[in-house]
Coordinates of C-alpha atoms and ligand atoms in Angstrom, one line a residue:
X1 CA 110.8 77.6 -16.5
X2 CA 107.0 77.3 -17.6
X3 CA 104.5 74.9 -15.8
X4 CA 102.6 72.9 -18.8
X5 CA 98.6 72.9 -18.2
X6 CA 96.6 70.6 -20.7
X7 CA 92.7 70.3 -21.0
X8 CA 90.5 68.2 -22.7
X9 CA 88.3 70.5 -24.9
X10 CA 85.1 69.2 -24.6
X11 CA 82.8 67.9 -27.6
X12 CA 86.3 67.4 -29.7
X13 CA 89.0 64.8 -29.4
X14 CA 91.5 67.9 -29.0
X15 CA 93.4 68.9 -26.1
X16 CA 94.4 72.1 -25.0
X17 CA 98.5 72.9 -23.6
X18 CA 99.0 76.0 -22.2
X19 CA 102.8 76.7 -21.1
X20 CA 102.5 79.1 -18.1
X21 CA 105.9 81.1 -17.4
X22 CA 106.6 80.0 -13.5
X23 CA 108.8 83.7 -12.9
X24 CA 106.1 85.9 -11.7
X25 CA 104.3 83.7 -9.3
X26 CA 108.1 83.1 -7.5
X27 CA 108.9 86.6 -7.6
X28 CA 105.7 87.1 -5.6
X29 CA 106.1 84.2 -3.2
X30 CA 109.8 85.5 -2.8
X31 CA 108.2 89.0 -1.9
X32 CA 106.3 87.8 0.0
X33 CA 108.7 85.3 2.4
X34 CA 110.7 88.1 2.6
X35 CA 107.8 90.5 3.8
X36 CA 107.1 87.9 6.3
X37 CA 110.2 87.5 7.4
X38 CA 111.0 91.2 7.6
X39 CA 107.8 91.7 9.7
X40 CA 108.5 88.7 12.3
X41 CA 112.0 90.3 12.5
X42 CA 110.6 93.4 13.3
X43 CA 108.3 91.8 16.1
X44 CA 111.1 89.7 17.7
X45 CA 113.4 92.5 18.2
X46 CA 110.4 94.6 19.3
X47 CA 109.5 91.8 21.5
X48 CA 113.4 91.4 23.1
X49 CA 113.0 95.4 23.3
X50 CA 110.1 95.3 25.4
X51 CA 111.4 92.5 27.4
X52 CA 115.1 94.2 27.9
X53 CA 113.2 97.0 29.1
X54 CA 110.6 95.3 31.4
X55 CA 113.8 93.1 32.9
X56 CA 115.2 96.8 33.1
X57 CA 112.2 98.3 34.8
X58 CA 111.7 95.6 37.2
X59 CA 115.4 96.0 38.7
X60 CA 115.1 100.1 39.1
X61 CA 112.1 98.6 40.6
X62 CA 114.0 96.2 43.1
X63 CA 116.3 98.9 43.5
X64 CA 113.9 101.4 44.1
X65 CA 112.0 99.5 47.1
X66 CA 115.3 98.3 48.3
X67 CA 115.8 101.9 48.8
X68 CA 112.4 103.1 50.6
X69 CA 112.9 99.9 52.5
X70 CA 116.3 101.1 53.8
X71 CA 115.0 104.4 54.4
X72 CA 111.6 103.3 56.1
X73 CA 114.1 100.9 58.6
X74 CA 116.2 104.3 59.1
X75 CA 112.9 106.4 60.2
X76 CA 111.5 103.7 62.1
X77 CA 114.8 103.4 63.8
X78 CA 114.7 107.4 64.3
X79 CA 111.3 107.1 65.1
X80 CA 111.7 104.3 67.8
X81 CA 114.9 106.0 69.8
X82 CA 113.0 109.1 69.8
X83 CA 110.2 107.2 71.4
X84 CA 112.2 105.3 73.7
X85 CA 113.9 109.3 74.7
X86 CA 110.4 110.3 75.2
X87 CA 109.3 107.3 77.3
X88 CA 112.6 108.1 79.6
X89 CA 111.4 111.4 79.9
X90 CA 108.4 110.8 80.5
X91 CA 109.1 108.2 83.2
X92 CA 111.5 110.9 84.6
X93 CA 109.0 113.3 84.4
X94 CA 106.3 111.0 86.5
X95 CA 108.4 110.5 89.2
X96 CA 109.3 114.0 89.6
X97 CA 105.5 114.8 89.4
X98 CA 105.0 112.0 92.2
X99 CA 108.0 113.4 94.6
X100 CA 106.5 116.8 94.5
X101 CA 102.5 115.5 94.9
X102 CA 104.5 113.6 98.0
X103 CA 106.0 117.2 99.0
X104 CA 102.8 119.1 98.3
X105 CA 101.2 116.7 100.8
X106 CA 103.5 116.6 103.3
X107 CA 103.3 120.6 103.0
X108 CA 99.4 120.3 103.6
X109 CA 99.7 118.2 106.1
X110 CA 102.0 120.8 108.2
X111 CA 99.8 123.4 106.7
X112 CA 97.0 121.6 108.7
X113 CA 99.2 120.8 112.0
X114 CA 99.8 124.6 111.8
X115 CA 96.2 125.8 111.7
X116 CA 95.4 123.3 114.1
X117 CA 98.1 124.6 116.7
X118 CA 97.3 128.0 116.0
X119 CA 93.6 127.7 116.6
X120 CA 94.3 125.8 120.0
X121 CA 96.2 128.9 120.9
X122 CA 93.7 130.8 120.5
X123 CA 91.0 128.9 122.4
X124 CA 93.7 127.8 125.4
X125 CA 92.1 130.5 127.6
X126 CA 88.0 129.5 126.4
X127 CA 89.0 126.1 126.8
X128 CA 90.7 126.6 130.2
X129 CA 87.6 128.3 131.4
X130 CA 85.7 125.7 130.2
X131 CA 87.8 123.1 132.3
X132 CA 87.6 126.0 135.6
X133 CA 84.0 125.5 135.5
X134 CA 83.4 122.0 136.1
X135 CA 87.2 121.4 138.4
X136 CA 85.5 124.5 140.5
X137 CA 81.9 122.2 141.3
X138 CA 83.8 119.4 141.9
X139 CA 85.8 121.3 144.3
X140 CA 82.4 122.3 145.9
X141 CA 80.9 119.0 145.3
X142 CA 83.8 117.7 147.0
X143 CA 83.4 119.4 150.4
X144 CA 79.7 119.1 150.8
X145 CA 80.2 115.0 150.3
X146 CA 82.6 115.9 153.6
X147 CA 80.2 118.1 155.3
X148 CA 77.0 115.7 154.8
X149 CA 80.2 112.2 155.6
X150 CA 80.4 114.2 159.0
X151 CA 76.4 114.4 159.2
X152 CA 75.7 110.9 158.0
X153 CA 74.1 111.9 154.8
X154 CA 75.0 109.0 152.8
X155 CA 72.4 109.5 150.1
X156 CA 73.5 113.2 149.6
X157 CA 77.2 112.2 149.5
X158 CA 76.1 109.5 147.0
X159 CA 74.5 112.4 145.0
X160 CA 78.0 114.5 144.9
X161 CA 79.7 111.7 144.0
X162 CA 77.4 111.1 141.1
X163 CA 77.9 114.5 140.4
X164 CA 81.8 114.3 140.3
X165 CA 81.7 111.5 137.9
X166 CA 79.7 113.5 135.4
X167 CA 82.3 116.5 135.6
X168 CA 84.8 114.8 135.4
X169 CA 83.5 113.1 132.3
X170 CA 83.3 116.4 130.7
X171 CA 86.8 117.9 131.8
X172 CA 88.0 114.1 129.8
X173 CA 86.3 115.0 127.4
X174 CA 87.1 118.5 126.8
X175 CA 90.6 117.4 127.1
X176 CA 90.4 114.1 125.1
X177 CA 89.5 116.5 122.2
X178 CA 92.3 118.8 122.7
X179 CA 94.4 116.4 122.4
X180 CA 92.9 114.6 119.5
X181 CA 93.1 118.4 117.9
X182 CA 96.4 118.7 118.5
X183 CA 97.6 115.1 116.6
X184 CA 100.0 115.2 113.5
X185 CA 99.1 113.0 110.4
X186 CA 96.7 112.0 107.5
X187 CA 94.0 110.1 109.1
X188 CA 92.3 107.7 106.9
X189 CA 89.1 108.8 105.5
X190 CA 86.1 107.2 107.8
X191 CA 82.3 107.3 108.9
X192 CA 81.8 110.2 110.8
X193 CA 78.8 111.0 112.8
X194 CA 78.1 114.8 111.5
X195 CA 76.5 115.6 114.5
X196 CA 79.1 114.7 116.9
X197 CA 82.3 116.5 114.4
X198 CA 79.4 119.9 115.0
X199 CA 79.7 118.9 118.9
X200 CA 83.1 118.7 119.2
X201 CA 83.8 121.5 117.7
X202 CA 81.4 123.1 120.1
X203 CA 83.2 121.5 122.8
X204 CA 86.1 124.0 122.3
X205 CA 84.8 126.8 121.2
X206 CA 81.4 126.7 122.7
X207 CA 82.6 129.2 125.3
X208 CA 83.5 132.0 122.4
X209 CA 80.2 131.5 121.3
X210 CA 78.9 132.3 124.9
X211 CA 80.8 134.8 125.7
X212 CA 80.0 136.7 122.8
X213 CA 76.3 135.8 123.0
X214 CA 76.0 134.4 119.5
X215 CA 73.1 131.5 119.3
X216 CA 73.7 128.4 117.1
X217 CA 70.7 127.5 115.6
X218 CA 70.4 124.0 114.0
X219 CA 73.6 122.9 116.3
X220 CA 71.5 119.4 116.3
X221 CA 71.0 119.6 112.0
X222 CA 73.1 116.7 111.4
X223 CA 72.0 114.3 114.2
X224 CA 71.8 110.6 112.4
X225 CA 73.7 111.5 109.5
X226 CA 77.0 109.9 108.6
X227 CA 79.4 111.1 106.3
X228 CA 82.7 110.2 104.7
X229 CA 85.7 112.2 106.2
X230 CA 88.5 112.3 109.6
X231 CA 86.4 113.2 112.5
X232 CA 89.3 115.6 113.6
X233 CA 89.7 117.3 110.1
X234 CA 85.3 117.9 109.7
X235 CA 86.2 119.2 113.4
X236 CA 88.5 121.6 112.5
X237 CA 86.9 122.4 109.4
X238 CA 83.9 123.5 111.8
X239 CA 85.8 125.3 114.3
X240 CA 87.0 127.4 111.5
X241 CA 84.2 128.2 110.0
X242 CA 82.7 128.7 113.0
X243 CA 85.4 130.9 114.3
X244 CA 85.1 132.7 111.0
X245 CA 81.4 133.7 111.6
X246 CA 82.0 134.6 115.0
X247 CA 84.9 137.3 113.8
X248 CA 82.5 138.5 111.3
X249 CA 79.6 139.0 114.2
X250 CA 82.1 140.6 117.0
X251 CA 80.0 143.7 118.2
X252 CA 76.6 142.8 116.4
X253 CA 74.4 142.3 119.0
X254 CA 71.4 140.3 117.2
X255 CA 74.0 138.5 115.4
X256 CA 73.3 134.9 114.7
X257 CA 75.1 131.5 113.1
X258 CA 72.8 128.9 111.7
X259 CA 73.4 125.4 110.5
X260 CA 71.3 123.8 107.6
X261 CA 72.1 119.9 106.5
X262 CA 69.9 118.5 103.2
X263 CA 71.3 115.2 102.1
X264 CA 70.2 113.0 99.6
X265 CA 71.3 109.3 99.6
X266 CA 75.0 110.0 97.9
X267 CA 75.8 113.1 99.8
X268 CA 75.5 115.7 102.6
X269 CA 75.1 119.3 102.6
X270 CA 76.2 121.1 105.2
X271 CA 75.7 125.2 105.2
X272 CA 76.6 127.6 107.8
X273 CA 75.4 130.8 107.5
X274 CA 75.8 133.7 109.6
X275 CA 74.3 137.0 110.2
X276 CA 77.2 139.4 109.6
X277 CA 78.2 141.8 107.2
X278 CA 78.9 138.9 104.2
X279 CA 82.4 138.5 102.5
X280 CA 84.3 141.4 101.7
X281 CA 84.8 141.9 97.8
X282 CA 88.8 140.7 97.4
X283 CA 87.9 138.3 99.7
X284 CA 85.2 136.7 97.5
X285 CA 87.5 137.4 94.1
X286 CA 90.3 135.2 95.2
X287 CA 88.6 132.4 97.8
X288 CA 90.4 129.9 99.1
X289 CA 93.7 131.4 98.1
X290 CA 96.2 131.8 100.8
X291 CA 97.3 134.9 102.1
X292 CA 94.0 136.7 101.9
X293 CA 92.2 138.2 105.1
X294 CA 91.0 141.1 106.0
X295 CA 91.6 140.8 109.6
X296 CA 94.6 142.6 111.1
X297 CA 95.4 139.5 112.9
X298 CA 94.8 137.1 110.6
X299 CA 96.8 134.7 108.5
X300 CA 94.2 134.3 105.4
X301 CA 95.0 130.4 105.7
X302 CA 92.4 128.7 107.5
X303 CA 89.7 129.0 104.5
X304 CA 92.6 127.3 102.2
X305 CA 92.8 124.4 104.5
X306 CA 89.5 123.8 105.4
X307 CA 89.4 123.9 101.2
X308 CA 92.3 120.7 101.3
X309 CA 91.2 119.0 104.2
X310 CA 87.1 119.1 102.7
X311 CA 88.7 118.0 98.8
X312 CA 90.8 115.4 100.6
X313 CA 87.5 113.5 101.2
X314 CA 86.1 113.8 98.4
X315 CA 84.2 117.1 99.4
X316 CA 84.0 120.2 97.9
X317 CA 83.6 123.6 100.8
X318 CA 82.0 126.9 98.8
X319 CA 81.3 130.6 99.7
X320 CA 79.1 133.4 99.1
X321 CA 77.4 136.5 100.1
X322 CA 73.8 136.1 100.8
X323 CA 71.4 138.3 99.6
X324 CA 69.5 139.1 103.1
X325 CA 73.4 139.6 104.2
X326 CA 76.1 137.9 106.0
X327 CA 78.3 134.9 104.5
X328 CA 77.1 131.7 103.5
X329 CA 79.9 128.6 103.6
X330 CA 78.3 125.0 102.0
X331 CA 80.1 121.8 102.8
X332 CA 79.3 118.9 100.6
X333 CA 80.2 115.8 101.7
X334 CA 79.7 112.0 100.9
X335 CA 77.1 110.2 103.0
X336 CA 78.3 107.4 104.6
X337 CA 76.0 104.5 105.4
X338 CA 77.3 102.8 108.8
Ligands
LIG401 P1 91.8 134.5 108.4 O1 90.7 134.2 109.3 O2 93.1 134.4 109.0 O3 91.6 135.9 107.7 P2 90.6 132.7 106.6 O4 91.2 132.0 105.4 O5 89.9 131.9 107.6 O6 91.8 133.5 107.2 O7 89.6 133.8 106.0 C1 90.0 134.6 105.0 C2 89.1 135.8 104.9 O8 87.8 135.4 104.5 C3 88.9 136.6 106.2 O9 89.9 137.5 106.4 C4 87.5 137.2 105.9 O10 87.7 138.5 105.3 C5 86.8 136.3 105.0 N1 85.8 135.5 105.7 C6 85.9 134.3 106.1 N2 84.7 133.9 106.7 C7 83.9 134.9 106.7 C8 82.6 135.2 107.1 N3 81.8 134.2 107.8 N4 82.0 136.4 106.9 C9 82.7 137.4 106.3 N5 84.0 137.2 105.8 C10 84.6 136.0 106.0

């Protein structure tokens, strides 16, 4: 097959045929259209190749986080029952922790009511005398109001009686205190006038400090002041200390106990210092642990309570040596305002 071409050749009447052969052009179209072809082959089945394996991809995908999802669920499961067990034991745990912080206080408590019973013990004869004293005068003041009755003296007999009613004001209160002393239980915490607590723990054992000839200098230090504790408990923290100093002073005869109060408008300060020989070294290593004393009498418990009774108001109760000697014991206290 030939494709005819014809042209006019210009300037003549003559025309030009050319017969082209058609073979070669279609050979190269057919090459061609089958290149093409090949080629969009090739991309199609590249193209469903890529897509297979995205499709493929994508499921081990799904399958993949299906799998981490599963196993997430499973440790969060693990996770929460081992929670939950620790919760329990926890909870378990705080209630045995509050039965013995119950127990512990219950033991302080006795602890207390022990020292307490011990110390009136050993101020029932002091406190006895104290008591002699006043029953004795109104024993005399008794029988002069009869021997000026028989004279007509009725302003003298007046007097006595007058007299009476004071002493007998002080045997109540010597006794009101004793038994006051002596009472079980966990008072609340309340406003206590410090220097009354100093007073009455004068009141029983004022006559030790007599008898051994040991002044109290500052007795009135805390006069207006109010702090934040049981009146009882300051009181026996007091008599302890004071007791303490007085031990420490037996056969010194210029010995001395002194009270110093400094307050500021939160707290109070409270030290008592005495003249004697200071604390003794394993004394001071270990304070406020029980057990320790150097005294063969003593019980090395009374510093450990004053210690609970001070902390249970919100207090803390130190020691040291002072450097001119003797010990040095600092109550600090919260003010109260009344
Ligand atoms: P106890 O009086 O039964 O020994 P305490 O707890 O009251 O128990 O005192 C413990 C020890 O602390 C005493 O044995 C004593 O050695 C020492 N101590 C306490 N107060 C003083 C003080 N004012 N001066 C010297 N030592 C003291």
């Amino acid at each position: 097959t030939f494709i005819a071409l014809a042209r006019a050749v210009p300037t003549t009447d003559w025309t030009l045929h050319l017969l082209a052969p058609t073979e070669p052009e279609v050979m190269r179209a057919t090459l061609l259209a089958r290149g093409i072809a090949l080629a969009a082959t090739v991309a199609l089945m590249l193209l469903a190749a890529f897509g297979l394996w995205r499709w493929r991809r994508a499921g081990e995908r799904r399958s993949e986080e299906a799998r981490a999802r599963a196993e997430l669920e499973d440790r969060v499961a693990e996770r929460t029952a081992a929670l939950s067990d620790a919760n329990g034991r926890l909870l378990a745990e705080a209630e045995e922790r509050r039965r013995a912080e119950s127990a512990l206080a219950q033991l302080r408590d006795e602890r207390a009511q022990v020292n307490r019973l011990a110390i009136m013990g050993q101020i029932a004869a002091s406190v006895a005398h104290e008591i002699n004293q006043p029953v004795a005068a109104i024993r005399t003041s008794a029988d002069n109001s009869a021997i000026h009755l028989e004279r007509g003296n009725t302003a003298a007999v007046a007097r006595n009686l007058a007299t009476i009613a004071g002493l007998t004001e002080r045997v109540g209160a010597i006794t009101g205190q004793l038994r006051a002393f002596g009472r079980r239980g966990t008072p609340a915490p309340e406003l206590v006038p410090l220097g009354e607590a100093v007073r009455g723990a004068l009141l029983l054992i004022g006559h030790r400090l007599k008898r051994q000839g040991v002044p109290l200098e500052g007795e009135e230090a805390g006069d207006g002041l109010f702090v934040v504790a049981s009146r009882v408990r300051l009181e026996q923290v007091f008599v302890n200390l004071f007791q303490n100093a007085l031990d420490a002073l037996d056969g010194r005869p210029d010995g001395v106990i002194r009270l110093i109060v400094a307050y500021t408008d939160e707290r109070v300060r409270v030290s008592v210092l005495d003249s004697g020989p200071g604390l003794a070294p394993e004394v001071a290593a270990a304070l406020f642990t029980p057990f320790r004393t150097t005294k063969p009498q003593g019980l090395g418990l009374g510093l450990v309570i004053c210690h609970d009774i001070v902390t249970g108001f919100g207090g803390t109760l130190s020691a040291s040596s002072r450097s001119e000697g003797g010990a040095c014991f600092v109550l600090d206290l919260k003010r109260g305002m009344p």
